[in-house]
Amino acid sequence: MHHVPVIDISNPSATESAAVDRACADHGFFLLRGHGLDDLIERTFQEGQRLFAADRSVKDSIARTIDNPLGYYDRELTKRVRDHKEVFDYIDPDKDAGRSRNRWPDGLIGYQETLVEFFDAFSDLAERTVALVHDTLGLSGEVADRHRGSRRASTVRLNHYNIGDPVPEEQRGELADLAPVALGHHTDPGVLTLLLQDGVGGLQAESAEHGWIDVEPEPGTIVVNLGDVMQVWTNDRYRAAVHRVLPMTTSTRMSIPYFFNPSPSLLVEPIRELDLGADRYRPFVWAEFMQARIDDNFTDEGDDTQISDYAVAQ
């Protein structure tokens, strides 16, 4: 665990900020304590457990479609193989699109209300966490303001990692093969992710110095991992966290990521003010990049879209 520092978000010290800088450059992970959200986190986990334990008919009634990526899904692809998990996705409940496209299960009283509360609290915490990274980079003022996320573009996912295949046998048909791990190695596309994990474990990060390392459950903390946008903004000074989840063999696992994303129209490119040498990436519009990632995860039409697709030859 010493490779993944723990930071007090309520009052980070200079020593902790230095640890964040080292971790972000090596593997892109750190942990937050002092967030004051323990009660809400416990209630959100309880609601997730209720959903995933519900009858199949409840989950099928809110199943994701190719036209609406929100709701329940149990056959997502990572690196063109199928994950060992079922998920529930939703977006900002206060957004017009959220009110019309979020899909809430019938009969689970209190589920929607708790998840709305969770979205509000984690949107605020994501802003504070990006500010912490900005401080570590020495960014402030107008430059920092131009390089934040937007709750309007962000999403929450509830993950349930099953033992074995999450799809009923009679529905597997021509589906892609299951991956050898519960979740294949990948990066998150946005600015950063706030991740809750239960006590089961299995999350691993790829360290440039140490190879695969465990991001072990630490009671009372929230996992932070950097996304592709942060790597582009910092021109490779910081790493988008490459991570995976090992197979569940004796117990299922739950995790809840809040994906903090930039505004859809934002042009993503290296931050000139950081003065980190020649640009390693050509600019791209966030919405186009994110849509390509969504399409890759839903269908098996080729390799996943990556920020390496926008890399400039050096």
Tab-separated table of N, CA and C in Angstrom, residues 95 119 126-127 130 134 144-155 188-193 226-233 258-269 284-291 307:
chain	number	residue	atom	x	y	z
A	95	LYS	N	-29.826	17.171	-14.787
A	95	LYS	CA	-29.694	17.519	-16.193
A	95	LYS	C	-30.952	17.079	-16.944
A	119	PHE	N	-24.754	11.380	-6.222
A	119	PHE	CA	-24.236	12.143	-7.365
A	119	PHE	C	-23.889	13.575	-6.949
A	126	ALA	N	-15.389	15.652	-6.391
A	126	ALA	CA	-14.559	15.596	-7.594
A	126	ALA	C	-13.938	16.960	-7.890
A	127	GLU	N	-14.704	18.026	-7.715
A	127	GLU	CA	-14.164	19.374	-7.911
A	127	GLU	C	-13.005	19.639	-6.951
A	130	VAL	N	-9.874	17.569	-8.076
A	130	VAL	CA	-9.164	18.189	-9.205
A	130	VAL	C	-8.382	19.407	-8.735
A	134	HIS	N	-4.491	20.190	-9.262
A	134	HIS	CA	-4.026	21.471	-9.799
A	134	HIS	C	-2.986	22.103	-8.892
A	144	ALA	N	-6.364	27.054	-14.345
A	144	ALA	CA	-7.006	25.960	-13.611
A	144	ALA	C	-8.494	25.889	-13.937
A	145	ASP	N	-9.143	27.044	-14.043
A	145	ASP	CA	-10.575	27.070	-14.324
A	145	ASP	C	-10.909	26.440	-15.673
A	146	ARG	N	-9.992	26.534	-16.624
A	146	ARG	CA	-10.223	25.962	-17.953
A	146	ARG	C	-9.978	24.458	-18.004
A	147	HIS	N	-9.445	23.906	-16.921
A	147	HIS	CA	-9.078	22.490	-16.934
A	147	HIS	C	-9.686	21.764	-15.734
A	148	ARG	N	-10.997	21.792	-15.705
A	148	ARG	CA	-11.753	21.101	-14.676
A	148	ARG	C	-12.708	20.114	-15.349
A	149	GLY	N	-13.525	19.474	-14.560
A	149	GLY	CA	-14.565	18.616	-15.098
A	149	GLY	C	-15.912	19.291	-14.981
A	150	SER	N	-16.938	18.598	-15.425
A	150	SER	CA	-18.306	19.110	-15.371
A	150	SER	C	-19.239	18.004	-14.890
A	151	ARG	N	-20.020	18.274	-13.852
A	151	ARG	CA	-20.965	17.264	-13.389
A	151	ARG	C	-21.969	16.934	-14.482
A	152	ARG	N	-22.228	17.890	-15.380
A	152	ARG	CA	-23.201	17.676	-16.450
A	152	ARG	C	-22.739	16.607	-17.429
A	153	ALA	N	-21.430	16.361	-17.500
A	153	ALA	CA	-20.890	15.362	-18.422
A	153	ALA	C	-20.431	14.097	-17.701
A	154	SER	N	-20.638	14.042	-16.401
A	154	SER	CA	-20.086	12.951	-15.597
A	154	SER	C	-21.109	11.839	-15.391
A	155	THR	N	-20.621	10.675	-15.005
A	155	THR	CA	-21.493	9.510	-14.836
A	155	THR	C	-21.110	8.741	-13.579
A	188	ASP	N	-9.481	4.941	-17.714
A	188	ASP	CA	-10.743	5.666	-17.787
A	188	ASP	C	-10.541	6.898	-18.660
A	189	PRO	N	-11.532	7.276	-19.461
A	189	PRO	CA	-11.302	8.324	-20.456
A	189	PRO	C	-11.324	9.761	-19.945
A	190	GLY	N	-11.893	10.016	-18.770
A	190	GLY	CA	-12.126	11.386	-18.341
A	190	GLY	C	-10.981	12.054	-17.627
A	191	VAL	N	-11.325	13.004	-16.735
A	191	VAL	CA	-10.331	13.760	-15.957
A	191	VAL	C	-9.802	12.889	-14.829
A	192	LEU	N	-10.704	12.408	-13.987
A	192	LEU	CA	-10.343	11.459	-12.925
A	192	LEU	C	-11.584	10.709	-12.489
A	193	THR	N	-11.355	9.641	-11.757
A	193	THR	CA	-12.441	8.809	-11.235
A	193	THR	C	-12.329	8.732	-9.721
A	226	LEU	N	-6.459	8.723	-12.077
A	226	LEU	CA	-6.453	9.708	-13.152
A	226	LEU	C	-6.933	9.083	-14.452
A	227	GLY	N	-7.528	9.921	-15.316
A	227	GLY	CA	-8.024	9.465	-16.601
A	227	GLY	C	-7.201	9.987	-17.768
A	228	ASP	N	-7.621	9.613	-18.964
A	228	ASP	CA	-6.895	9.965	-20.185
A	228	ASP	C	-6.750	11.470	-20.363
A	229	VAL	N	-7.795	12.218	-20.026
A	229	VAL	CA	-7.741	13.668	-20.218
A	229	VAL	C	-6.623	14.284	-19.386
A	230	MET	N	-6.454	13.811	-18.154
A	230	MET	CA	-5.386	14.352	-17.307
A	230	MET	C	-4.016	14.039	-17.900
A	231	GLN	N	-3.858	12.856	-18.484
A	231	GLN	CA	-2.569	12.524	-19.103
A	231	GLN	C	-2.285	13.444	-20.275
A	232	VAL	N	-3.304	13.744	-21.091
A	232	VAL	CA	-3.104	14.665	-22.212
A	232	VAL	C	-2.829	16.074	-21.703
A	233	TRP	N	-3.623	16.548	-20.737
A	233	TRP	CA	-3.406	17.887	-20.197
A	233	TRP	C	-1.973	18.067	-19.689
A	258	TYR	N	-17.360	7.144	-9.705
A	258	TYR	CA	-17.891	8.400	-10.233
A	258	TYR	C	-16.879	8.882	-11.261
A	259	PHE	N	-17.279	8.906	-12.541
A	259	PHE	CA	-16.382	9.301	-13.616
A	259	PHE	C	-16.532	10.807	-13.868
A	260	PHE	N	-15.504	11.574	-13.504
A	260	PHE	CA	-15.550	13.032	-13.640
A	260	PHE	C	-14.993	13.405	-15.013
A	261	ASN	N	-15.872	13.899	-15.873
A	261	ASN	CA	-15.542	14.160	-17.266
A	261	ASN	C	-15.592	15.643	-17.589
A	262	PRO	N	-14.897	16.070	-18.638
A	262	PRO	CA	-14.970	17.470	-19.049
A	262	PRO	C	-16.242	17.763	-19.833
A	263	SER	N	-16.501	19.038	-20.095
A	263	SER	CA	-17.661	19.424	-20.897
A	263	SER	C	-17.559	18.817	-22.289
A	264	PRO	N	-18.676	18.416	-22.880
A	264	PRO	CA	-18.636	17.735	-24.175
A	264	PRO	C	-17.913	18.498	-25.275
A	265	SER	N	-18.043	19.821	-25.279
A	265	SER	CA	-17.453	20.617	-26.361
A	265	SER	C	-15.985	20.968	-26.130
A	266	LEU	N	-15.427	20.557	-24.981
A	266	LEU	CA	-14.056	20.949	-24.652
A	266	LEU	C	-13.059	20.375	-25.652
A	267	LEU	N	-12.137	21.205	-26.092
A	267	LEU	CA	-11.018	20.766	-26.916
A	267	LEU	C	-9.902	20.327	-25.975
A	268	VAL	N	-9.588	19.049	-25.989
A	268	VAL	CA	-8.602	18.490	-25.069
A	268	VAL	C	-7.230	18.549	-25.733
A	269	GLU	N	-6.277	19.181	-25.054
A	269	GLU	CA	-4.916	19.319	-25.565
A	269	GLU	C	-3.988	19.626	-24.398
A	284	PHE	N	-8.286	17.037	-29.529
A	284	PHE	CA	-9.506	16.318	-29.900
A	284	PHE	C	-10.655	16.828	-29.044
A	285	VAL	N	-11.861	16.725	-29.583
A	285	VAL	CA	-13.058	17.155	-28.863
A	285	VAL	C	-13.508	16.015	-27.951
A	286	TRP	N	-13.738	16.337	-26.686
A	286	TRP	CA	-14.048	15.307	-25.696
A	286	TRP	C	-15.256	14.454	-26.099
A	287	ALA	N	-16.345	15.069	-26.561
A	287	ALA	CA	-17.562	14.317	-26.851
A	287	ALA	C	-17.326	13.259	-27.922
A	288	GLU	N	-16.512	13.585	-28.924
A	288	GLU	CA	-16.247	12.624	-29.989
A	288	GLU	C	-15.429	11.443	-29.467
A	289	PHE	N	-14.443	11.742	-28.630
A	289	PHE	CA	-13.615	10.688	-28.040
A	289	PHE	C	-14.455	9.780	-27.149
A	290	MET	N	-15.293	10.371	-26.308
A	290	MET	CA	-16.098	9.585	-25.380
A	290	MET	C	-17.103	8.723	-26.126
A	291	GLN	N	-17.719	9.247	-27.188
A	291	GLN	CA	-18.680	8.450	-27.938
A	291	GLN	C	-18.012	7.233	-28.571
A	307	ILE	N	-6.185	7.302	-26.244
A	307	ILE	CA	-5.519	8.580	-26.500
A	307	ILE	C	-4.281	8.393	-27.361
